[in-house]
PDB file of C-alpha atoms in Angstrom:
ATOM      1  CA  UNK A   1       4.738  10.997 -24.517  1.00  0.00           C
ATOM      2  CA  UNK A   2       2.089   8.643 -24.006  1.00  0.00           C
ATOM      3  CA  UNK A   3      -1.148   9.686 -22.341  1.00  0.00           C
ATOM      4  CA  UNK A   4      -4.406   8.789 -21.536  1.00  0.00           C
ATOM      5  CA  UNK A   5      -7.320  11.247 -20.350  1.00  0.00           C
ATOM      6  CA  UNK A   6     -10.557  10.271 -18.727  1.00  0.00           C
ATOM      7  CA  UNK A   7     -12.027  13.431 -18.306  1.00  0.00           C
ATOM      8  CA  UNK A   8     -15.122  12.468 -16.331  1.00  0.00           C
ATOM      9  CA  UNK A   9     -14.319  11.762 -12.661  1.00  0.00           C
ATOM     10  CA  UNK A  10     -17.446  10.341 -11.248  1.00  0.00           C
ATOM     11  CA  UNK A  11     -20.809   9.546 -13.381  1.00  0.00           C
ATOM     12  CA  UNK A  12     -24.090   8.783 -11.370  1.00  0.00           C
ATOM     13  CA  UNK A  13     -26.945   7.013 -13.397  1.00  0.00           C
ATOM     14  CA  UNK A  14     -30.151   5.026 -12.488  1.00  0.00           C
ATOM     15  CA  UNK A  15     -30.260   1.530 -13.186  1.00  0.00           C
ATOM     16  CA  UNK A  16     -31.177   1.060 -16.840  1.00  0.00           C
ATOM     17  CA  UNK A  17     -29.830   3.927 -18.146  1.00  0.00           C
ATOM     18  CA  UNK A  18     -27.107   3.620 -20.718  1.00  0.00           C
ATOM     19  CA  UNK A  19     -23.994   5.481 -19.813  1.00  0.00           C
ATOM     20  CA  UNK A  20     -20.738   6.052 -21.990  1.00  0.00           C
ATOM     21  CA  UNK A  21     -17.280   6.478 -20.399  1.00  0.00           C
ATOM     22  CA  UNK A  22     -14.708   8.605 -22.409  1.00  0.00           C
ATOM     23  CA  UNK A  23     -11.204   7.945 -23.080  1.00  0.00           C
ATOM     24  CA  UNK A  24      -8.985  10.226 -25.312  1.00  0.00           C
ATOM     25  CA  UNK A  25      -5.271   9.082 -25.771  1.00  0.00           C
ATOM     26  CA  UNK A  26      -2.306  10.773 -27.131  1.00  0.00           C
ATOM     27  CA  UNK A  27       0.880   8.921 -28.562  1.00  0.00           C
ATOM     28  CA  UNK A  28       3.622   8.946 -31.516  1.00  0.00           C
ATOM     29  CA  UNK A  29       3.203   5.361 -32.024  1.00  0.00           C
ATOM     30  CA  UNK A  30       2.198   4.157 -35.076  1.00  0.00           C
ATOM     31  CA  UNK A  31       1.219   0.694 -33.489  1.00  0.00           C
ATOM     32  CA  UNK A  32      -0.085   0.519 -29.825  1.00  0.00           C
ATOM     33  CA  UNK A  33      -2.811  -0.877 -27.718  1.00  0.00           C
ATOM     34  CA  UNK A  34      -5.591   0.231 -25.926  1.00  0.00           C
ATOM     35  CA  UNK A  35      -7.323  -1.567 -22.955  1.00  0.00           C
ATOM     36  CA  UNK A  36     -10.251  -1.051 -20.586  1.00  0.00           C
ATOM     37  CA  UNK A  37     -10.201  -2.694 -17.049  1.00  0.00           C
ATOM     38  CA  UNK A  38     -12.856  -2.519 -14.411  1.00  0.00           C
ATOM     39  CA  UNK A  39     -12.244  -2.068 -10.742  1.00  0.00           C
ATOM     40  CA  UNK A  40     -15.140  -3.310  -8.454  1.00  0.00           C
ATOM     41  CA  UNK A  41     -15.108  -2.203  -4.682  1.00  0.00           C
ATOM     42  CA  UNK A  42     -13.245  -5.736  -4.189  1.00  0.00           C
ATOM     43  CA  UNK A  43     -10.197  -3.989  -5.295  1.00  0.00           C
ATOM     44  CA  UNK A  44      -9.145  -6.304  -8.204  1.00  0.00           C
ATOM     45  CA  UNK A  45      -8.742  -4.855 -11.620  1.00  0.00           C
ATOM     46  CA  UNK A  46     -10.491  -6.833 -14.031  1.00  0.00           C
ATOM     47  CA  UNK A  47      -9.549  -6.884 -17.950  1.00  0.00           C
ATOM     48  CA  UNK A  48     -12.414  -6.076 -19.932  1.00  0.00           C
ATOM     49  CA  UNK A  49     -10.876  -5.335 -23.638  1.00  0.00           C
ATOM     50  CA  UNK A  50      -7.987  -4.931 -25.641  1.00  0.00           C
ATOM     51  CA  UNK A  51      -7.931  -3.127 -29.064  1.00  0.00           C
ATOM     52  CA  UNK A  52      -4.991  -2.663 -31.387  1.00  0.00           C
ATOM     53  CA  UNK A  53      -4.529   0.534 -33.322  1.00  0.00           C
ATOM     54  CA  UNK A  54      -5.448  -1.269 -36.996  1.00  0.00           C
ATOM     55  CA  UNK A  55      -8.553  -2.663 -35.634  1.00  0.00           C
ATOM     56  CA  UNK A  56     -11.082   0.128 -35.742  1.00  0.00           C
ATOM     57  CA  UNK A  57     -14.267  -2.288 -35.370  1.00  0.00           C
ATOM     58  CA  UNK A  58     -16.309  -1.358 -32.962  1.00  0.00           C
ATOM     59  CA  UNK A  59     -16.743  -4.303 -30.470  1.00  0.00           C
ATOM     60  CA  UNK A  60     -19.904  -5.446 -28.550  1.00  0.00           C
ATOM     61  CA  UNK A  61     -19.941  -7.839 -25.672  1.00  0.00           C
ATOM     62  CA  UNK A  62     -23.171  -8.385 -23.882  1.00  0.00           C
ATOM     63  CA  UNK A  63     -23.901  -5.001 -22.316  1.00  0.00           C
ATOM     64  CA  UNK A  64     -20.765  -3.263 -23.061  1.00  0.00           C
ATOM     65  CA  UNK A  65     -19.719  -1.769 -26.088  1.00  0.00           C
ATOM     66  CA  UNK A  66     -16.477   0.346 -27.492  1.00  0.00           C
ATOM     67  CA  UNK A  67     -16.232   2.806 -30.014  1.00  0.00           C
ATOM     68  CA  UNK A  68     -12.675   3.142 -31.283  1.00  0.00           C
ATOM     69  CA  UNK A  69     -11.881   6.170 -33.591  1.00  0.00           C
ATOM     70  CA  UNK A  70      -8.350   6.814 -34.500  1.00  0.00           C
ATOM     71  CA  UNK A  71      -9.366  10.168 -36.058  1.00  0.00           C
ATOM     72  CA  UNK A  72     -10.337  11.646 -32.654  1.00  0.00           C
ATOM     73  CA  UNK A  73      -7.860   9.548 -30.671  1.00  0.00           C
ATOM     74  CA  UNK A  74     -10.528   8.299 -28.346  1.00  0.00           C
ATOM     75  CA  UNK A  75     -11.496   4.876 -27.226  1.00  0.00           C
ATOM     76  CA  UNK A  76     -15.223   5.287 -25.560  1.00  0.00           C
ATOM     77  CA  UNK A  77     -16.882   2.628 -23.346  1.00  0.00           C
ATOM     78  CA  UNK A  78     -20.776   2.381 -23.313  1.00  0.00           C
ATOM     79  CA  UNK A  79     -22.707   0.262 -20.885  1.00  0.00           C
ATOM     80  CA  UNK A  80     -26.293  -0.204 -21.973  1.00  0.00           C
ATOM     81  CA  UNK A  81     -29.135  -0.899 -19.247  1.00  0.00           C
ATOM     82  CA  UNK A  82     -26.749  -0.236 -16.536  1.00  0.00           C
ATOM     83  CA  UNK A  83     -27.286  -2.226 -13.491  1.00  0.00           C
ATOM     84  CA  UNK A  84     -25.975  -1.902  -9.700  1.00  0.00           C
ATOM     85  CA  UNK A  85     -23.411  -4.574 -10.439  1.00  0.00           C
ATOM     86  CA  UNK A  86     -21.576  -2.086 -13.135  1.00  0.00           C
ATOM     87  CA  UNK A  87     -20.780   0.354  -9.947  1.00  0.00           C
ATOM     88  CA  UNK A  88     -16.881   0.478 -10.032  1.00  0.00           C
ATOM     89  CA  UNK A  89     -13.950   2.739 -11.268  1.00  0.00           C
ATOM     90  CA  UNK A  90     -13.356   2.125 -15.046  1.00  0.00           C
ATOM     91  CA  UNK A  91      -9.674   2.707 -16.096  1.00  0.00           C
ATOM     92  CA  UNK A  92      -8.534   3.278 -19.851  1.00  0.00           C
ATOM     93  CA  UNK A  93      -5.149   2.446 -20.563  1.00  0.00           C
ATOM     94  CA  UNK A  94      -2.709   2.654 -23.540  1.00  0.00           C
ATOM     95  CA  UNK A  95       0.415   0.420 -24.677  1.00  0.00           C
ATOM     96  CA  UNK A  96       2.785   0.989 -27.233  1.00  0.00           C
ATOM     97  CA  UNK A  97       6.925   1.203 -28.055  1.00  0.00           C
ATOM     98  CA  UNK A  98       7.050   5.101 -27.067  1.00  0.00           C
ATOM     99  CA  UNK A  99       6.468   3.704 -23.559  1.00  0.00           C
ATOM    100  CA  UNK A 100       8.569   0.105 -23.602  1.00  0.00           C
ATOM    101  CA  UNK A 101       5.292  -1.718 -24.034  1.00  0.00           C
ATOM    102  CA  UNK A 102       4.098  -0.892 -20.407  1.00  0.00           C
ATOM    103  CA  UNK A 103       0.580   0.174 -19.596  1.00  0.00           C
ATOM    104  CA  UNK A 104       0.139   4.095 -19.213  1.00  0.00           C
ATOM    105  CA  UNK A 105      -3.601   4.198 -17.147  1.00  0.00           C
ATOM    106  CA  UNK A 106      -5.842   7.194 -17.200  1.00  0.00           C
ATOM    107  CA  UNK A 107      -7.222   8.289 -13.879  1.00  0.00           C
ATOM    108  CA  UNK A 108     -10.146   6.393 -13.848  1.00  0.00           C
ATOM    109  CA  UNK A 109     -13.998   7.200 -14.122  1.00  0.00           C
ATOM    110  CA  UNK A 110     -15.954   6.147 -11.054  1.00  0.00           C
ATOM    111  CA  UNK A 111     -19.514   5.006 -12.118  1.00  0.00           C
ATOM    112  CA  UNK A 112     -22.396   4.794  -9.820  1.00  0.00           C
ATOM    113  CA  UNK A 113     -25.220   2.971 -10.922  1.00  0.00           C
ATOM    114  CA  UNK A 114     -28.139   3.504  -8.355  1.00  0.00           C
ATOM    115  CA  UNK A 115     -31.308   1.421  -8.100  1.00  0.00           C
TER     116      UNK A 115
ATOM    117  CA  UNK B   1      -7.143 -18.801 -14.705  1.00  0.00           C
ATOM    118  CA  UNK B   2      -4.393 -16.733 -13.589  1.00  0.00           C
ATOM    119  CA  UNK B   3      -4.053 -15.782  -9.657  1.00  0.00           C
ATOM    120  CA  UNK B   4      -2.046 -12.974  -8.391  1.00  0.00           C
ATOM    121  CA  UNK B   5      -1.830 -12.924  -4.548  1.00  0.00           C
ATOM    122  CA  UNK B   6      -0.767 -10.106  -2.432  1.00  0.00           C
ATOM    123  CA  UNK B   7      -0.013 -11.155   0.926  1.00  0.00           C
ATOM    124  CA  UNK B   8      -2.100  -8.597   2.825  1.00  0.00           C
ATOM    125  CA  UNK B   9      -5.185  -6.727   2.364  1.00  0.00           C
ATOM    126  CA  UNK B  10      -4.532  -4.046   4.757  1.00  0.00           C
ATOM    127  CA  UNK B  11      -1.528  -2.554   6.307  1.00  0.00           C
ATOM    128  CA  UNK B  12      -0.968  -0.243   9.024  1.00  0.00           C
ATOM    129  CA  UNK B  13       2.917   1.044   9.324  1.00  0.00           C
ATOM    130  CA  UNK B  14       4.841   3.432  11.340  1.00  0.00           C
ATOM    131  CA  UNK B  15       6.779   6.237   9.886  1.00  0.00           C
ATOM    132  CA  UNK B  16      10.399   4.943   9.258  1.00  0.00           C
ATOM    133  CA  UNK B  17       9.610   1.408   9.634  1.00  0.00           C
ATOM    134  CA  UNK B  18      10.785  -1.038   6.824  1.00  0.00           C
ATOM    135  CA  UNK B  19       7.768  -2.517   5.089  1.00  0.00           C
ATOM    136  CA  UNK B  20       7.455  -5.375   2.578  1.00  0.00           C
ATOM    137  CA  UNK B  21       4.623  -6.141   0.207  1.00  0.00           C
ATOM    138  CA  UNK B  22       4.549  -9.878  -1.294  1.00  0.00           C
ATOM    139  CA  UNK B  23       2.966 -10.952  -4.559  1.00  0.00           C
ATOM    140  CA  UNK B  24       2.831 -14.160  -6.087  1.00  0.00           C
ATOM    141  CA  UNK B  25       1.548 -15.176  -9.375  1.00  0.00           C
ATOM    142  CA  UNK B  26       0.826 -18.720 -10.405  1.00  0.00           C
ATOM    143  CA  UNK B  27       1.128 -18.834 -14.110  1.00  0.00           C
ATOM    144  CA  UNK B  28       4.604 -18.723 -14.833  1.00  0.00           C
ATOM    145  CA  UNK B  29       4.447 -15.179 -16.191  1.00  0.00           C
ATOM    146  CA  UNK B  30       7.598 -13.549 -17.228  1.00  0.00           C
ATOM    147  CA  UNK B  31       6.510  -9.976 -16.416  1.00  0.00           C
ATOM    148  CA  UNK B  32       5.573  -8.645 -13.025  1.00  0.00           C
ATOM    149  CA  UNK B  33       4.588  -4.994 -11.990  1.00  0.00           C
ATOM    150  CA  UNK B  34       4.089  -2.900  -8.779  1.00  0.00           C
ATOM    151  CA  UNK B  35       1.922  -0.056  -9.306  1.00  0.00           C
ATOM    152  CA  UNK B  36       0.628   2.574  -6.877  1.00  0.00           C
ATOM    153  CA  UNK B  37      -3.254   4.015  -7.193  1.00  0.00           C
ATOM    154  CA  UNK B  38      -3.793   7.176  -5.458  1.00  0.00           C
ATOM    155  CA  UNK B  39      -7.380   9.085  -6.094  1.00  0.00           C
ATOM    156  CA  UNK B  40      -7.509  11.377  -9.329  1.00  0.00           C
ATOM    157  CA  UNK B  41      -3.782   9.796 -10.326  1.00  0.00           C
ATOM    158  CA  UNK B  42      -4.946   6.424 -11.877  1.00  0.00           C
ATOM    159  CA  UNK B  43      -2.409   3.655 -11.529  1.00  0.00           C
ATOM    160  CA  UNK B  44       1.553   4.925 -11.469  1.00  0.00           C
ATOM    161  CA  UNK B  45       4.177   2.264 -12.029  1.00  0.00           C
ATOM    162  CA  UNK B  46       6.738   1.852  -9.328  1.00  0.00           C
ATOM    163  CA  UNK B  47       8.823  -0.905 -10.963  1.00  0.00           C
ATOM    164  CA  UNK B  48       8.687  -3.745 -13.048  1.00  0.00           C
ATOM    165  CA  UNK B  49      10.464  -7.132 -13.717  1.00  0.00           C
ATOM    166  CA  UNK B  50      10.912  -8.957 -16.967  1.00  0.00           C
ATOM    167  CA  UNK B  51      12.821 -11.968 -15.307  1.00  0.00           C
ATOM    168  CA  UNK B  52      14.122 -13.400 -12.183  1.00  0.00           C
ATOM    169  CA  UNK B  53      16.711 -11.010 -10.712  1.00  0.00           C
ATOM    170  CA  UNK B  54      15.928  -8.302 -13.015  1.00  0.00           C
ATOM    171  CA  UNK B  55      14.241  -5.100 -12.145  1.00  0.00           C
ATOM    172  CA  UNK B  56      13.665  -1.667 -13.665  1.00  0.00           C
ATOM    173  CA  UNK B  57      12.440   1.516 -12.703  1.00  0.00           C
ATOM    174  CA  UNK B  58       8.929   2.942 -13.338  1.00  0.00           C
ATOM    175  CA  UNK B  59       7.695   6.266 -13.044  1.00  0.00           C
ATOM    176  CA  UNK B  60       7.928   6.541  -9.339  1.00  0.00           C
ATOM    177  CA  UNK B  61      10.572   4.433  -7.889  1.00  0.00           C
ATOM    178  CA  UNK B  62      11.844   6.909  -5.113  1.00  0.00           C
ATOM    179  CA  UNK B  63      11.666   5.593  -1.746  1.00  0.00           C
ATOM    180  CA  UNK B  64      10.794   2.126  -3.271  1.00  0.00           C
ATOM    181  CA  UNK B  65      12.907  -0.839  -4.158  1.00  0.00           C
ATOM    182  CA  UNK B  66      11.974  -4.700  -5.350  1.00  0.00           C
ATOM    183  CA  UNK B  67      12.992  -7.958  -5.006  1.00  0.00           C
ATOM    184  CA  UNK B  68      12.552 -10.954  -7.546  1.00  0.00           C
ATOM    185  CA  UNK B  69      14.485 -13.970  -6.398  1.00  0.00           C
ATOM    186  CA  UNK B  70      11.853 -16.485  -7.825  1.00  0.00           C
ATOM    187  CA  UNK B  71       9.641 -16.026 -11.084  1.00  0.00           C
ATOM    188  CA  UNK B  72       6.445 -16.314  -9.224  1.00  0.00           C
ATOM    189  CA  UNK B  73       7.522 -13.866  -6.373  1.00  0.00           C
ATOM    190  CA  UNK B  74       7.853 -10.046  -6.725  1.00  0.00           C
ATOM    191  CA  UNK B  75       8.234  -8.164  -3.474  1.00  0.00           C
ATOM    192  CA  UNK B  76       7.831  -4.313  -2.935  1.00  0.00           C
ATOM    193  CA  UNK B  77       9.887  -2.375  -0.387  1.00  0.00           C
ATOM    194  CA  UNK B  78       9.617   0.260   1.512  1.00  0.00           C
ATOM    195  CA  UNK B  79      12.977   1.115   2.904  1.00  0.00           C
ATOM    196  CA  UNK B  80      11.773   3.748   5.341  1.00  0.00           C
ATOM    197  CA  UNK B  81       7.985   4.129   4.954  1.00  0.00           C
ATOM    198  CA  UNK B  82       6.859   7.960   5.177  1.00  0.00           C
ATOM    199  CA  UNK B  83       3.056   9.278   5.633  1.00  0.00           C
ATOM    200  CA  UNK B  84       3.080  10.023   1.702  1.00  0.00           C
ATOM    201  CA  UNK B  85       3.228   6.396   0.485  1.00  0.00           C
ATOM    202  CA  UNK B  86      -0.082   5.703   2.187  1.00  0.00           C
ATOM    203  CA  UNK B  87      -1.979   4.711  -0.626  1.00  0.00           C
ATOM    204  CA  UNK B  88      -3.360   1.485  -2.423  1.00  0.00           C
ATOM    205  CA  UNK B  89      -0.543  -0.885  -4.092  1.00  0.00           C
ATOM    206  CA  UNK B  90      -1.448  -3.156  -6.861  1.00  0.00           C
ATOM    207  CA  UNK B  91       0.757  -6.261  -8.082  1.00  0.00           C
ATOM    208  CA  UNK B  92       0.399  -7.413 -11.626  1.00  0.00           C
ATOM    209  CA  UNK B  93       1.820  -9.926 -14.087  1.00  0.00           C
ATOM    210  CA  UNK B  94       1.565 -10.769 -17.783  1.00  0.00           C
ATOM    211  CA  UNK B  95       2.826 -13.262 -19.918  1.00  0.00           C
ATOM    212  CA  UNK B  96       6.009 -12.196 -21.780  1.00  0.00           C
ATOM    213  CA  UNK B  97       7.656  -8.886 -22.388  1.00  0.00           C
ATOM    214  CA  UNK B  98       6.700  -8.085 -26.194  1.00  0.00           C
ATOM    215  CA  UNK B  99       3.281  -9.053 -26.731  1.00  0.00           C
ATOM    216  CA  UNK B 100       1.011  -6.596 -25.106  1.00  0.00           C
ATOM    217  CA  UNK B 101      -0.903  -9.035 -23.307  1.00  0.00           C
ATOM    218  CA  UNK B 102      -3.372  -7.816 -20.643  1.00  0.00           C
ATOM    219  CA  UNK B 103      -2.272  -7.183 -17.153  1.00  0.00           C
ATOM    220  CA  UNK B 104      -3.508  -9.925 -14.313  1.00  0.00           C
ATOM    221  CA  UNK B 105      -4.076  -8.012 -11.006  1.00  0.00           C
ATOM    222  CA  UNK B 106      -4.115  -9.086  -7.306  1.00  0.00           C
ATOM    223  CA  UNK B 107      -6.548  -7.521  -4.888  1.00  0.00           C
ATOM    224  CA  UNK B 108      -4.246  -4.715  -3.936  1.00  0.00           C
ATOM    225  CA  UNK B 109      -2.879  -4.107  -0.486  1.00  0.00           C
ATOM    226  CA  UNK B 110      -3.756  -0.602   1.334  1.00  0.00           C
ATOM    227  CA  UNK B 111      -0.923   0.460   3.052  1.00  0.00           C
ATOM    228  CA  UNK B 112      -1.721   3.317   5.764  1.00  0.00           C
ATOM    229  CA  UNK B 113       1.578   4.983   7.398  1.00  0.00           C
ATOM    230  CA  UNK B 114       0.952   6.646  10.541  1.00  0.00           C
TER     231      UNK B 114
END
């Protein structure tokens, strides 16, 4: 069965610190997609990134970077030089044929960035 | 830019009431979804629809039903609200069924059943 585990329930950092959000997944599919979403206090989930299982290149977008490692079934998300506006709930999610291409979400990690 | 609009931000209903949560998307997406979000549980899929008048059960459909009479509108119905249905409800849409495209979410409806 498909499963996404975000072991960190809540993380608190001080502004300008780097922070890594962990995501571990399970699937029997060989082709699958991994996602990260951000949910700020306004409530709307915002799409951040999608990776397919054949693309293990790490990706960087500004202060955000993602480390995809199939060997450890992990898709971790790092925020460099965190800012107060990064405070949000972050969800990792997985989709694949095993679950009809529907998203399976992790429980989410609450990130609090203090000034 | 895709816009998914949920009709209410906050709702307070009494036990036993019939509750309608409305969701409209403006980008001609085929797929629409209703999720429920609870602390520590992430998002759980209630129902989804790949086309007008089509609906499929998600992981937790009990106590809920849905309606999709028009492509842009997907309604979630609580036939007889109960206190354990107090939660945040999120509607989402995506382009087509098979492409694993990202979901676009509404702002959510925080429902309290007393």
